[in-house]
Amino acid sequence: MLGRSKHYYDLLTDLMINDLITLDEFNTLVEVRKAWSLAEKNGITVKDAFTAVRRVNGVYLKIRERYS
């Protein structure tokens, strides 16, 4: 698990350093990852999945709009 988390945060950091995502988007994706990890421990609910997908989709739409 630690290896996957480290890789995830390294990837997000690289995206931010290369100006592909903003600090706000970075923070949103970090919060989603933390919430998902907590949900995995307690059992993932439909609400958890819906919230995660909605937030990630919001970041995706911002990036898509910026680079379209």
Short mmCIF file of C-alpha atoms in Angstrom, two decimals:
data_model
loop_
_atom_site.label_atom_id
_atom_site.label_comp_id
_atom_site.label_asym_id
_atom_site.label_seq_id
_atom_site.Cartn_x
_atom_site.Cartn_y
_atom_site.Cartn_z
CA MET A 1 0.00 0.00 0.00
CA LEU A 2 2.75 2.45 0.90
CA GLY A 3 4.41 1.95 -2.48
CA ARG A 4 1.19 2.71 -4.35
CA SER A 5 0.58 5.85 -2.27
CA LYS A 6 4.12 7.09 -2.80
CA HIS A 7 3.80 6.58 -6.55
CA TYR A 8 0.43 8.39 -6.59
CA TYR A 9 1.78 11.43 -4.76
CA ASP A 10 4.95 11.47 -6.89
CA LEU A 11 2.79 11.46 -10.01
CA LEU A 12 0.62 14.32 -8.72
CA THR A 13 3.72 16.30 -7.74
CA ASP A 14 5.22 15.83 -11.21
CA LEU A 15 1.97 16.98 -12.83
CA MET A 16 1.91 20.08 -10.65
CA ILE A 17 5.60 20.90 -11.19
CA ASN A 18 5.08 20.68 -14.95
CA ASP A 19 2.04 23.00 -14.69
CA LEU A 20 -0.42 20.36 -15.89
CA ILE A 21 -2.55 20.65 -12.74
CA THR A 22 -3.07 23.56 -10.37
CA LEU A 23 -2.45 23.53 -6.64
CA ASP A 24 -6.22 23.42 -6.06
CA GLU A 25 -6.56 20.38 -8.33
CA PHE A 26 -3.58 18.74 -6.62
CA ASN A 27 -5.17 19.27 -3.21
CA THR A 28 -8.52 17.93 -4.41
CA LEU A 29 -6.91 14.74 -5.73
CA VAL A 30 -4.92 14.30 -2.50
CA GLU A 31 -8.11 14.67 -0.45
CA VAL A 32 -9.88 12.12 -2.67
CA ARG A 33 -7.02 9.65 -2.19
CA LYS A 34 -7.06 10.09 1.60
CA ALA A 35 -10.84 9.73 1.79
CA TRP A 36 -10.74 6.63 -0.43
CA SER A 37 -8.03 5.02 1.71
CA LEU A 38 -10.11 5.63 4.82
CA ALA A 39 -13.22 4.27 3.09
CA GLU A 40 -11.31 1.12 2.09
CA LYS A 41 -10.57 0.42 5.75
CA ASN A 42 -14.18 0.95 6.82
CA GLY A 43 -15.85 -0.54 3.76
CA ILE A 44 -16.60 1.45 0.63
CA THR A 45 -20.17 2.67 0.29
CA VAL A 46 -21.98 3.86 -2.82
CA LYS A 47 -21.83 7.39 -1.39
CA ASP A 48 -18.02 7.14 -1.03
CA ALA A 49 -17.66 5.97 -4.63
CA PHE A 50 -20.05 8.65 -5.93
CA THR A 51 -18.23 11.42 -4.07
CA ALA A 52 -14.81 10.26 -5.28
CA VAL A 53 -15.92 9.98 -8.90
CA ARG A 54 -17.66 13.37 -8.79
CA ARG A 55 -14.56 15.10 -7.41
CA VAL A 56 -12.13 13.41 -9.81
CA ASN A 57 -14.45 14.18 -12.71
CA GLY A 58 -14.52 17.84 -11.64
CA VAL A 59 -10.72 17.99 -11.81
CA TYR A 60 -10.73 16.18 -15.16
CA LEU A 61 -13.24 18.66 -16.62
CA LYS A 62 -11.14 21.64 -15.48
CA ILE A 63 -8.02 20.14 -17.08
CA ARG A 64 -9.89 19.25 -20.27
CA GLU A 65 -11.32 22.77 -20.54
CA ARG A 66 -7.91 24.33 -19.98
CA TYR A 67 -6.20 22.26 -22.70
CA SER A 68 -9.00 22.12 -25.29
#
